[in-house]
Coordinates of C-alpha atoms (C1' of nucleotides) in Angstrom, one line a residue:
Chain A
M26 CA -15.7 -2.5 -72.1
F27 CA -18.8 -1.3 -73.4
I28 CA -21.1 -3.1 -70.8
E29 CA -24.8 -2.5 -72.2
L30 CA -28.2 -3.4 -69.4
D31 CA -32.0 -4.9 -70.1
L32 CA -33.3 -3.1 -67.9
Q33 CA -36.5 -4.7 -68.7
S34 CA -35.4 -7.8 -68.6
E35 CA -36.3 -10.6 -66.0
N36 CA -32.4 -10.9 -65.2
P37 CA -31.8 -8.9 -61.9
L38 CA -29.8 -5.6 -63.3
Y39 CA -26.5 -6.3 -60.7
E40 CA -26.5 -10.2 -62.0
Q41 CA -26.6 -8.9 -65.9
L42 CA -23.5 -6.6 -64.8
I43 CA -21.9 -9.8 -63.0
D44 CA -22.4 -11.7 -65.8
R45 CA -21.1 -9.2 -68.3
L46 CA -17.7 -8.3 -65.8
I47 CA -17.1 -12.4 -65.7
E48 CA -17.7 -12.6 -70.0
G49 CA -15.2 -9.1 -70.0
I50 CA -12.2 -11.5 -67.9
A51 CA -13.1 -14.2 -69.6
S52 CA -12.8 -12.1 -73.0
G53 CA -9.3 -11.2 -71.9
A54 CA -10.7 -7.5 -72.1
L55 CA -10.4 -6.7 -68.8
K56 CA -7.0 -8.2 -67.8
P57 CA -6.1 -9.2 -63.8
G58 CA -4.4 -6.2 -62.0
D59 CA -6.9 -4.0 -64.6
P60 CA -8.9 -1.3 -62.1
L61 CA -12.7 -1.3 -62.8
P62 CA -14.3 1.9 -62.7
S63 CA -15.4 3.6 -59.4
V64 CA -18.8 2.0 -57.9
R65 CA -20.1 6.3 -58.2
N66 CA -19.1 6.6 -62.7
L67 CA -19.9 3.4 -63.6
A68 CA -22.9 3.5 -62.2
E69 CA -23.8 6.8 -63.9
S70 CA -22.0 5.5 -67.1
L71 CA -24.5 2.7 -67.6
G72 CA -27.7 4.7 -65.9
I73 CA -28.1 3.4 -63.1
N74 CA -27.8 2.9 -59.0
L75 CA -24.4 3.3 -57.2
H76 CA -26.1 1.1 -55.1
T77 CA -27.1 -1.5 -57.6
V78 CA -22.9 -1.4 -59.2
N79 CA -22.3 -1.8 -55.2
K80 CA -23.9 -5.0 -55.0
S81 CA -22.5 -6.4 -58.2
Y82 CA -18.6 -5.0 -56.6
T83 CA -19.6 -6.4 -53.6
L84 CA -20.3 -10.5 -55.0
L85 CA -17.4 -10.6 -56.9
K86 CA -14.9 -9.5 -54.4
Q87 CA -17.2 -12.1 -52.2
D88 CA -16.2 -14.8 -55.1
G89 CA -12.5 -14.1 -55.0
F90 CA -13.2 -12.1 -58.7
L91 CA -12.4 -8.9 -57.2
Q92 CA -10.3 -7.3 -55.1
V93 CA -11.0 -3.7 -53.3
H94 CA -7.0 -2.2 -52.7
R95 CA -6.8 0.4 -50.8
K96 CA -5.5 3.0 -52.4
R97 CA -6.5 1.3 -55.9
G98 CA -10.0 1.1 -55.7
V99 CA -11.1 -2.0 -57.1
I100 CA -9.7 -4.8 -59.8
V101 CA -9.7 -7.0 -60.8
Q102 CA -8.0 -10.1 -59.5
P103 CA -4.5 -10.3 -59.7
D104 CA -3.7 -13.2 -58.4
A105 CA -5.1 -16.5 -59.1
M106 CA -8.6 -16.6 -60.0
P107 CA -11.0 -18.3 -58.1
G108 CA -10.5 -22.3 -59.6
V109 CA -14.0 -25.0 -60.3
T110 CA -15.8 -25.2 -56.9
A111 CA -17.9 -27.2 -55.6
E112 CA -20.8 -24.2 -55.4
F113 CA -19.5 -23.2 -59.5
E114 CA -20.1 -27.2 -59.8
A115 CA -23.9 -28.0 -58.5
K116 CA -25.1 -24.7 -60.6
L117 CA -23.3 -25.7 -63.7
F118 CA -24.7 -29.1 -63.6
R119 CA -28.1 -27.4 -63.1
Q120 CA -28.3 -24.9 -65.1
L121 CA -26.7 -27.6 -68.1
R122 CA -29.6 -30.2 -67.2
S123 CA -32.5 -28.1 -68.0
L124 CA -31.2 -26.2 -70.6
A125 CA -30.6 -29.8 -72.2
A126 CA -33.4 -31.4 -71.7
E127 CA -35.4 -28.6 -73.3
A128 CA -32.9 -28.4 -75.7
A129 CA -33.9 -32.2 -76.5
V130 CA -37.7 -32.4 -76.4
R131 CA -37.2 -29.1 -77.9
G132 CA -35.7 -32.2 -81.1
M133 CA -32.6 -30.4 -80.9
T134 CA -29.8 -33.2 -81.7
E135 CA -26.8 -33.6 -79.5
E136 CA -24.3 -32.6 -82.1
A137 CA -26.0 -29.9 -82.1
F138 CA -26.7 -28.9 -78.9
V139 CA -23.0 -29.5 -77.8
N140 CA -21.8 -27.7 -81.0
Q141 CA -23.1 -24.5 -79.7
C142 CA -21.9 -24.9 -75.8
R143 CA -18.5 -25.2 -78.1
R144 CA -19.3 -22.1 -80.1
L145 CA -20.0 -20.0 -77.1
Y146 CA -17.2 -21.6 -74.8
G147 CA -14.4 -20.7 -78.0
D148 CA -16.2 -17.0 -78.3
A149 CA -15.9 -16.9 -74.6
I150 CA -12.3 -16.6 -74.5
R151 CA -11.6 -15.1 -78.7
K152 CA -10.6 -11.6 -77.7
R153 CA -7.6 -13.7 -74.8
G154 CA -4.6 -12.1 -75.0
G155 CA -6.4 -9.6 -77.7
D156 CA -6.1 -5.5 -76.7
G157 CA -8.6 -5.4 -74.2
Q158 CA -11.1 -2.9 -75.9
Chain B
M25 CA -42.0 -39.5 -62.0
F26 CA -40.8 -38.9 -58.8
I27 CA -40.2 -34.9 -57.9
E28 CA -38.1 -33.2 -55.6
L29 CA -38.5 -29.6 -55.4
D30 CA -35.7 -27.3 -53.2
L31 CA -37.9 -25.2 -50.9
Q32 CA -34.7 -23.1 -49.9
S33 CA -33.6 -23.5 -53.6
E34 CA -33.6 -18.8 -55.3
N35 CA -34.7 -20.2 -58.0
P36 CA -39.2 -20.7 -58.0
L37 CA -40.7 -23.6 -57.4
Y38 CA -43.2 -22.8 -60.3
E39 CA -40.0 -23.0 -62.7
Q40 CA -38.2 -25.8 -60.6
L41 CA -42.1 -27.8 -61.4
I42 CA -41.4 -26.8 -65.7
D43 CA -38.3 -27.5 -64.8
R44 CA -38.7 -31.2 -63.2
L45 CA -41.7 -32.2 -66.0
I46 CA -39.3 -30.6 -69.7
E47 CA -37.1 -32.7 -67.9
G48 CA -39.6 -36.4 -67.1
I49 CA -40.5 -35.0 -70.7
A50 CA -37.3 -35.2 -72.4
S51 CA -36.5 -38.8 -70.5
G52 CA -39.2 -40.3 -72.6
A53 CA -40.6 -40.7 -67.9
L54 CA -43.3 -38.9 -69.7
K55 CA -44.4 -39.8 -73.3
P56 CA -47.4 -37.9 -75.8
G57 CA -50.5 -37.9 -74.5
D58 CA -49.9 -39.3 -71.6
P59 CA -52.1 -38.1 -68.7
L60 CA -50.6 -35.9 -65.6
P61 CA -51.7 -35.4 -62.0
S62 CA -54.8 -32.5 -61.3
V63 CA -53.3 -29.2 -60.4
R64 CA -54.9 -30.5 -57.1
N65 CA -53.3 -34.3 -56.8
L66 CA -50.0 -33.0 -57.7
A67 CA -50.6 -29.7 -55.5
E68 CA -50.7 -32.2 -52.9
S69 CA -48.3 -35.0 -53.8
L70 CA -45.6 -32.3 -53.7
G71 CA -46.6 -30.2 -50.6
I72 CA -47.5 -27.0 -52.5
N73 CA -49.6 -24.4 -52.9
L74 CA -52.3 -25.1 -55.7
H75 CA -51.6 -21.7 -57.2
T76 CA -48.3 -22.2 -58.2
V77 CA -48.9 -25.7 -60.0
N78 CA -52.0 -24.0 -61.9
K79 CA -48.9 -21.3 -63.2
S80 CA -46.4 -24.1 -64.4
Y81 CA -48.7 -25.5 -66.0
T82 CA -50.3 -23.1 -68.2
L83 CA -47.0 -22.0 -69.2
L84 CA -45.8 -25.3 -70.0
K85 CA -49.1 -24.9 -72.0
Q86 CA -48.6 -21.9 -72.9
D87 CA -45.1 -23.1 -74.7
G88 CA -46.6 -26.3 -76.2
F89 CA -45.4 -29.1 -74.2
L90 CA -49.4 -29.2 -72.2
Q91 CA -52.7 -30.0 -73.4
V92 CA -55.5 -29.5 -72.0
H93 CA -58.4 -31.5 -72.9
R94 CA -62.1 -30.8 -72.2
K95 CA -62.1 -34.1 -70.8
R96 CA -58.4 -36.0 -69.9
G97 CA -57.8 -33.7 -68.5
V98 CA -54.0 -32.1 -68.5
I99 CA -51.7 -34.3 -71.1
V100 CA -48.5 -34.5 -72.5
Q101 CA -48.7 -32.1 -76.2
P102 CA -49.4 -35.7 -78.3
D103 CA -48.8 -33.5 -81.5
A104 CA -45.2 -31.7 -82.5
M105 CA -43.4 -31.0 -79.0
P106 CA -42.7 -27.2 -80.1
G107 CA -39.3 -26.7 -81.4
V108 CA -36.5 -24.8 -81.3
T109 CA -38.1 -20.9 -81.2
A110 CA -36.5 -18.2 -81.4
E111 CA -36.7 -17.1 -78.0
F112 CA -35.4 -20.7 -76.6
E113 CA -32.1 -20.2 -78.9
A114 CA -31.8 -16.9 -76.9
K115 CA -32.3 -18.2 -73.8
L116 CA -30.0 -20.2 -75.4
F117 CA -27.6 -18.1 -76.2
R118 CA -27.6 -15.7 -73.1
Q119 CA -27.4 -18.8 -70.2
L120 CA -24.5 -20.6 -72.0
R121 CA -22.8 -17.5 -72.1
S122 CA -22.3 -16.7 -69.1
L123 CA -22.2 -20.2 -67.7
A124 CA -18.9 -20.7 -70.6
A125 CA -17.7 -17.3 -69.3
E126 CA -17.0 -18.3 -66.1
A127 CA -17.1 -22.1 -65.8
A128 CA -13.4 -20.4 -69.1
V129 CA -12.3 -18.3 -66.4
R130 CA -12.6 -20.5 -63.1
G131 CA -9.6 -22.6 -65.7
M132 CA -12.1 -25.3 -66.9
T133 CA -10.5 -26.2 -70.7
E134 CA -12.5 -25.9 -73.2
E135 CA -13.2 -30.1 -73.6
A136 CA -14.3 -30.6 -69.7
F137 CA -17.0 -28.2 -70.0
V138 CA -17.6 -29.4 -73.6
N139 CA -17.8 -32.8 -72.4
Q140 CA -20.3 -31.7 -69.0
C141 CA -22.9 -29.8 -71.7
R142 CA -22.6 -33.3 -73.6
R143 CA -23.1 -35.9 -71.5
L144 CA -26.5 -34.1 -69.0
Y145 CA -27.7 -33.7 -72.7
G146 CA -27.0 -37.5 -71.9
D147 CA -28.1 -37.8 -69.4
A148 CA -31.5 -36.0 -70.0
I149 CA -33.1 -38.5 -72.8
R150 CA -30.6 -41.3 -70.8
K151 CA -34.4 -43.5 -70.8
R152 CA -36.0 -42.9 -74.1
G153 CA -37.4 -45.9 -74.5
G154 CA -37.8 -47.2 -70.8
D155 CA -41.0 -47.6 -69.3
G156 CA -41.6 -44.1 -68.2
Q157 CA -41.7 -44.9 -64.5
Chain C
M2 CA -34.4 -13.2 -28.5
F3 CA -33.7 -10.0 -26.6
I4 CA -31.2 -8.4 -28.8
E5 CA -30.1 -4.9 -28.1
L6 CA -27.7 -3.0 -30.8
D7 CA -25.1 -0.6 -30.0
L8 CA -25.6 3.0 -31.8
Q9 CA -23.1 4.2 -31.1
S10 CA -20.4 1.5 -31.3
E11 CA -17.5 2.1 -34.3
N12 CA -18.9 -1.6 -35.8
P13 CA -22.0 -1.6 -38.2
L14 CA -25.3 -2.5 -36.9
Y15 CA -25.2 -5.5 -39.4
E16 CA -22.3 -7.0 -38.0
Q17 CA -23.5 -6.3 -34.5
L18 CA -26.1 -8.0 -35.5
I19 CA -24.8 -11.2 -36.5
D20 CA -23.0 -11.5 -33.9
R21 CA -25.7 -11.0 -31.4
L22 CA -27.6 -14.2 -33.8
I23 CA -24.9 -16.3 -33.7
E24 CA -24.7 -15.9 -29.9
G25 CA -28.5 -17.2 -30.3
I26 CA -27.3 -20.1 -32.1
A27 CA -24.6 -20.8 -29.7
S28 CA -26.9 -20.3 -26.8
G29 CA -29.2 -22.0 -27.7
A30 CA -31.4 -19.2 -27.6
L31 CA -31.9 -20.0 -31.6
K32 CA -32.2 -23.5 -32.1
P33 CA -32.0 -25.3 -35.9
G34 CA -34.9 -24.8 -37.1
D35 CA -36.6 -22.4 -34.8
P36 CA -38.0 -19.1 -37.7
L37 CA -36.9 -15.6 -37.3
P38 CA -38.9 -12.3 -37.3
S39 CA -39.3 -11.2 -41.0
V40 CA -36.8 -8.7 -42.0
R41 CA -39.7 -6.0 -41.3
N42 CA -40.6 -7.6 -38.1
L43 CA -37.1 -7.2 -36.8
A44 CA -36.0 -4.0 -38.0
E45 CA -39.2 -2.2 -36.0
S46 CA -38.5 -4.1 -33.5
L47 CA -35.1 -2.9 -33.5
G48 CA -35.4 0.5 -34.5
I49 CA -33.4 -0.2 -37.4
N50 CA -33.7 0.1 -41.2
L51 CA -35.3 -2.6 -43.2
H52 CA -32.3 -3.2 -45.4
T53 CA -30.1 -3.4 -42.4
V54 CA -31.8 -6.6 -41.3
N55 CA -31.6 -7.8 -44.7
K56 CA -28.0 -7.0 -45.4
S57 CA -27.8 -9.2 -41.9
Y58 CA -29.3 -12.3 -42.7
T59 CA -28.0 -12.5 -46.0
L60 CA -24.4 -12.3 -44.8
L61 CA -25.5 -15.6 -42.0
K62 CA -27.6 -17.6 -45.3
Q63 CA -23.9 -16.8 -47.7
D64 CA -22.7 -18.8 -45.0
G65 CA -25.3 -21.1 -43.9
F66 CA -26.5 -20.4 -40.1
L67 CA -29.4 -19.5 -41.9
Q68 CA -31.4 -20.8 -44.6
V69 CA -34.5 -19.1 -46.7
H70 CA -37.4 -21.4 -47.0
R71 CA -39.7 -20.5 -49.6
K72 CA -42.6 -20.8 -47.6
R73 CA -41.5 -20.5 -43.7
G74 CA -39.9 -17.4 -44.1
V75 CA -35.8 -17.6 -42.7
I76 CA -34.7 -20.0 -40.4
V77 CA -31.9 -21.3 -38.6
Q78 CA -30.4 -23.7 -40.4
P79 CA -32.1 -26.8 -39.5
D80 CA -29.1 -29.1 -40.5
A81 CA -25.3 -29.2 -40.3
M82 CA -23.7 -25.9 -39.3
P83 CA -20.9 -24.3 -41.0
G84 CA -17.8 -26.4 -39.8
V85 CA -14.5 -24.7 -38.7
T86 CA -13.0 -23.9 -42.6
A87 CA -9.8 -22.0 -43.6
E88 CA -11.6 -18.4 -43.5
F89 CA -13.0 -18.9 -40.0
E90 CA -9.8 -20.0 -38.4
A91 CA -7.7 -17.1 -41.0
K92 CA -10.6 -14.6 -38.9
L93 CA -9.7 -16.3 -35.8
F94 CA -6.1 -16.2 -36.0
R95 CA -5.5 -12.6 -37.2
Q96 CA -7.7 -11.5 -34.1
L97 CA -6.6 -13.8 -31.2
R98 CA -2.8 -13.0 -31.9
S99 CA -4.2 -8.8 -32.2
L100 CA -6.0 -9.6 -29.1
A101 CA -3.2 -11.6 -27.4
A102 CA -0.4 -9.3 -27.8
E103 CA -2.0 -6.8 -26.1
A104 CA -3.0 -8.8 -23.5
A105 CA 0.3 -9.6 -23.2
V106 CA 2.0 -5.7 -23.6
R107 CA -0.6 -4.6 -20.5
G108 CA 1.1 -6.7 -18.4
M109 CA -1.5 -10.1 -18.3
T110 CA -1.0 -13.5 -17.9
E111 CA -1.6 -16.1 -19.4
E112 CA -4.1 -17.4 -17.1
A113 CA -5.2 -14.8 -17.1
F114 CA -6.3 -14.4 -20.9
V115 CA -7.1 -18.4 -21.2
N116 CA -9.5 -17.5 -18.7
Q117 CA -11.1 -15.2 -19.4
C118 CA -11.2 -17.3 -23.3
R119 CA -12.0 -20.5 -21.1
R120 CA -14.4 -18.3 -19.3
L121 CA -16.5 -16.4 -22.4
Y122 CA -16.8 -19.4 -24.5
G123 CA -18.5 -21.3 -21.8
D124 CA -20.8 -18.5 -20.7
A125 CA -21.4 -18.5 -25.3
I126 CA -22.5 -22.4 -24.5
R127 CA -24.5 -21.7 -21.2
K128 CA -27.6 -22.3 -22.4
R129 CA -27.3 -24.9 -24.4
G130 CA -30.5 -27.6 -24.6
G131 CA -32.2 -24.3 -21.7
D132 CA -35.3 -23.0 -22.3
G133 CA -35.1 -20.9 -25.5
Q134 CA -35.4 -18.1 -23.8
Chain D
M12 CA 11.0 -5.9 -37.1
F13 CA 9.9 -6.7 -40.7
I14 CA 6.4 -4.5 -41.1
E15 CA 4.4 -6.3 -43.7
L16 CA 0.2 -4.7 -44.1
D17 CA -2.6 -5.8 -46.3
L18 CA -3.5 -3.2 -48.6
Q19 CA -7.0 -5.3 -50.1
S20 CA -8.1 -6.1 -46.1
E21 CA -11.0 -5.2 -45.4
N22 CA -9.2 -3.4 -41.7
P23 CA -8.7 0.0 -41.9
L24 CA -4.0 0.4 -42.6
Y25 CA -3.6 2.2 -39.6
E26 CA -4.9 -0.5 -37.6
Q27 CA -2.9 -3.1 -38.8
L28 CA 0.0 -0.7 -38.0
I29 CA -0.8 -0.2 -34.8
D30 CA -1.3 -4.4 -34.1
R31 CA 2.3 -5.6 -35.9
L32 CA 3.8 -2.5 -33.2
I33 CA 1.7 -4.1 -30.5
E34 CA 2.9 -6.8 -31.1
G35 CA 7.0 -6.1 -31.7
I36 CA 6.7 -4.5 -28.4
A37 CA 4.9 -7.9 -26.9
S38 CA 7.2 -10.4 -28.8
G39 CA 9.9 -8.2 -27.2
A40 CA 11.3 -6.9 -31.5
L41 CA 10.5 -3.5 -29.7
K42 CA 11.4 -2.7 -26.3
P43 CA 10.8 -0.5 -24.2
G44 CA 13.2 3.4 -25.2
D45 CA 14.1 1.7 -28.5
P46 CA 13.4 4.2 -31.4
L47 CA 10.8 3.5 -33.7
P48 CA 11.6 5.2 -37.7
S49 CA 10.2 8.8 -37.9
V50 CA 7.5 9.2 -39.6
R51 CA 8.7 9.7 -43.0
N52 CA 10.6 6.7 -42.6
L53 CA 8.6 4.1 -42.3
A54 CA 5.5 5.7 -44.5
E55 CA 8.3 5.6 -47.7
S56 CA 9.6 2.2 -46.4
L57 CA 6.1 0.3 -46.0
G58 CA 5.1 1.9 -49.7
I59 CA 2.4 4.1 -47.0
N60 CA 0.7 7.4 -47.5
L61 CA 2.5 9.3 -44.1
H62 CA -0.8 10.4 -42.4
T63 CA -1.8 6.9 -41.9
V64 CA 1.5 5.7 -40.2
N65 CA 1.4 10.0 -37.7
K66 CA -2.0 8.3 -37.6
S67 CA -1.4 5.2 -35.7
Y68 CA 1.9 7.0 -33.8
T69 CA -1.0 9.7 -32.4
L70 CA -3.5 6.6 -30.9
L71 CA -0.8 4.2 -29.6
K72 CA 0.5 7.7 -27.9
Q73 CA -2.7 8.2 -26.9
D74 CA -2.7 5.1 -25.2
G75 CA 0.6 5.2 -23.2
F76 CA 2.3 3.1 -25.5
L77 CA 4.8 5.2 -27.5
Q78 CA 6.6 8.1 -26.1
V79 CA 7.3 11.0 -27.7
H80 CA 10.4 13.2 -26.8
R81 CA 11.7 16.8 -27.6
K82 CA 14.9 14.8 -29.5
R83 CA 15.0 11.6 -29.6
G84 CA 11.7 11.5 -31.5
V85 CA 9.6 8.5 -31.0
I86 CA 10.4 5.2 -29.1
V87 CA 8.3 2.9 -27.0
Q88 CA 7.2 3.7 -24.2
P89 CA 9.9 3.0 -21.6
D90 CA 8.1 3.5 -17.9
A91 CA 5.2 1.4 -17.2
M92 CA 3.4 0.1 -20.0
P93 CA -0.9 0.9 -19.8
G94 CA -2.3 -1.7 -17.8
V95 CA -5.5 -4.3 -18.0
T96 CA -8.0 -0.8 -18.1
A97 CA -11.2 -1.0 -18.4
E98 CA -11.1 0.4 -22.3
F99 CA -9.3 -3.1 -22.6
E100 CA -11.4 -5.0 -20.8
A101 CA -15.0 -4.4 -22.7
K102 CA -13.0 -4.7 -25.8
L103 CA -11.4 -7.9 -25.2
F104 CA -15.0 -9.2 -23.6
R105 CA -16.3 -7.7 -27.1
Q106 CA -14.3 -10.1 -29.2
L107 CA -14.2 -12.2 -27.6
R108 CA -17.1 -13.5 -27.0
S109 CA -17.9 -13.3 -30.5
L110 CA -15.2 -15.0 -31.5
A111 CA -15.9 -17.8 -28.8
A112 CA -19.5 -18.0 -29.9
E113 CA -18.5 -18.7 -33.6
A114 CA -16.1 -20.7 -32.9
A115 CA -19.1 -22.4 -30.4
V116 CA -21.5 -22.6 -33.9
R117 CA -19.1 -24.1 -36.2
G118 CA -18.2 -26.9 -34.0
M119 CA -15.4 -26.2 -32.8
T120 CA -15.2 -28.0 -28.6
E121 CA -13.9 -25.2 -25.8
E122 CA -10.4 -27.2 -25.8
A123 CA -10.0 -26.5 -29.1
F124 CA -10.9 -23.5 -28.4
V125 CA -9.0 -22.7 -26.0
N126 CA -5.3 -24.3 -27.1
Q127 CA -5.3 -21.8 -29.9
C128 CA -6.0 -18.5 -27.3
R129 CA -3.0 -20.7 -25.0
R130 CA -1.2 -20.9 -28.5
L131 CA -0.9 -17.6 -29.4
Y132 CA -0.1 -16.2 -26.4
G133 CA 3.0 -17.8 -26.2
D134 CA 3.4 -17.2 -30.0
A135 CA 3.4 -13.6 -29.6
I136 CA 6.3 -13.8 -26.1
R137 CA 7.9 -16.3 -27.9
K138 CA 11.5 -14.2 -28.2
R139 CA 10.7 -12.4 -25.5
G140 CA 14.1 -11.7 -24.3
G141 CA 15.4 -11.9 -27.9
D142 CA 17.5 -10.0 -29.8
G143 CA 14.4 -7.6 -31.5
Q144 CA 15.8 -7.8 -34.7
Chain E
dG14 C1' -12.4 10.8 -54.2
dT15 C1' -13.1 6.1 -52.7
dG16 C1' -16.1 2.4 -50.8
dG17 C1' -18.9 1.5 -46.3
dT18 C1' -22.8 1.9 -43.9
dC19 C1' -27.5 3.3 -42.7
dT20 C1' -32.3 5.3 -43.9
dA21 C1' -36.2 5.7 -46.7
dG22 C1' -39.7 4.4 -49.9
dA23 C1' -40.8 2.1 -53.2
dC24 C1' -42.3 -2.3 -56.1
dC25 C1' -42.0 -7.1 -58.0
dA26 C1' -42.3 -12.0 -57.4
dC27 C1' -44.1 -16.0 -54.9
dT28 C1' -46.8 -18.9 -51.9
Chain F
dG4 C1' -47.2 -10.8 -45.7
dT5 C1' -42.3 -12.6 -47.6
dG6 C1' -37.6 -11.5 -49.4
dG7 C1' -34.8 -9.6 -53.8
dT8 C1' -34.8 -5.4 -56.1
dC9 C1' -33.6 -0.7 -57.5
dT10 C1' -33.6 4.2 -56.6
dA11 C1' -31.8 8.5 -54.1
dG12 C1' -30.0 11.1 -51.3
dA13 C1' -26.7 10.7 -46.6
dC14 C1' -22.9 10.8 -43.6
dC15 C1' -18.4 8.2 -42.4
dA16 C1' -13.4 6.2 -42.8
dC17 C1' -9.5 5.8 -44.9
dC18 C1' -6.1 7.4 -47.8

DNA sequence: GTGGTCTAGACCACT
DNA sequence: GTGGTCTAGACCACC
């Protein structure tokens, strides 16, 4: 799990971190039950503040992607991952609609757009069953 | 062009307005050369601040989606729309990667995800050749 | 809305504030659509930190009790309040079970316990339709 | 007395254990004078730290629910259980007020709320006179 | 040592 | 002026 954050991005750090962690779960680099670094460790290794990491963890916990175990610290959800909720569908709809419209206006064909979607989904799960590093 | 903005959204109003306008262009509701309402008019009819509309127009002009004519006011780009720039590709990549990863983790299959992408692209251009009002 | 927090309580301040605000909504002191003090104002008038108030507001927003309006600031949910979710039922179950067991062991009769429950529910909604102060 | 603790709960383990033991007394599974497992045994069978069990026992002893006999070890209070103290009344008041308010806001009727209270009280004492194992 | 909470002070985007 | 984000430093409860 090498995580890099873009300090210049318009996206807040805690959201970038959330994205990287979900991508890690999708790719299999982070497997159900795997321990995550402590808030302090991760903050230090990323060069950001402890509270920022804590916010990411807390939000991921609220959504069911992580669990906070009394003794084991923070771990990847070992039971069922959250499914496709209405909230996620709404978010997916909103963001895809906006991206699709701009792609169309810019002259990207449906096939080019759809292929990109397919490619990135494939990339996301590429390492599934892999080594975890 | 009925435009609705969500005052409770986390997305800033000016971005929502940009999205709606690009969607209007994609769908054909706004055609190249079509005049847009004046900043003042649109602001009033949407019930938002004049500066907010102005910001949206300015950004769309910078990206080449709109033109400001001395007398005709703001119009939809009558010449070539901006193409698929590196910037847009990067944005598309970033957002799709994040959405795809979350979709995968939530158990959405590749086909379901890709179909949703295709459907929304189709929706975006559905009215092309239509009346535009 | 006179709110008092117990700085000595074992309950965190942000939870106490959440409780007081929900009680305010239940009693009718806070009506749907009513504006809430700004984060800074409330923090100052309560003598606590701005971030603590912010945390309470954020959690109440996530649960659907409050809305954050672009222009109007934070307001009480003007549409439908969140209903009896599975999460709330679980929380209610857990806490009531524990309280009921201890009450029983301490010799409180079922009628005494139930009456207390009824009385506090009545208290909670007592001012409904009242003046709002 | 099958006790299960939730390692992911926000409630500390020692509080969960206290709750389970009081529920055991309420239901009759634990009768006045009954011996409790030693700190060491219980800790091992629950898979938690010895100090955690010790803390629960100590607090229950302080409140009068348990006694520590020189030779018989820890036993359930054989004489009069602690009654309805001012402290307990205050705790009951605080927690019920908060739950009742949230229930009301979420649209739970007084009857539904009170019925749930009555049901859980009934559940708590259901096994009284039963076998205790 | 862990996460949770609170305080303090600062900057920014949005309206 | 509003909420949102980030940093910094501190204390505490739990294990």
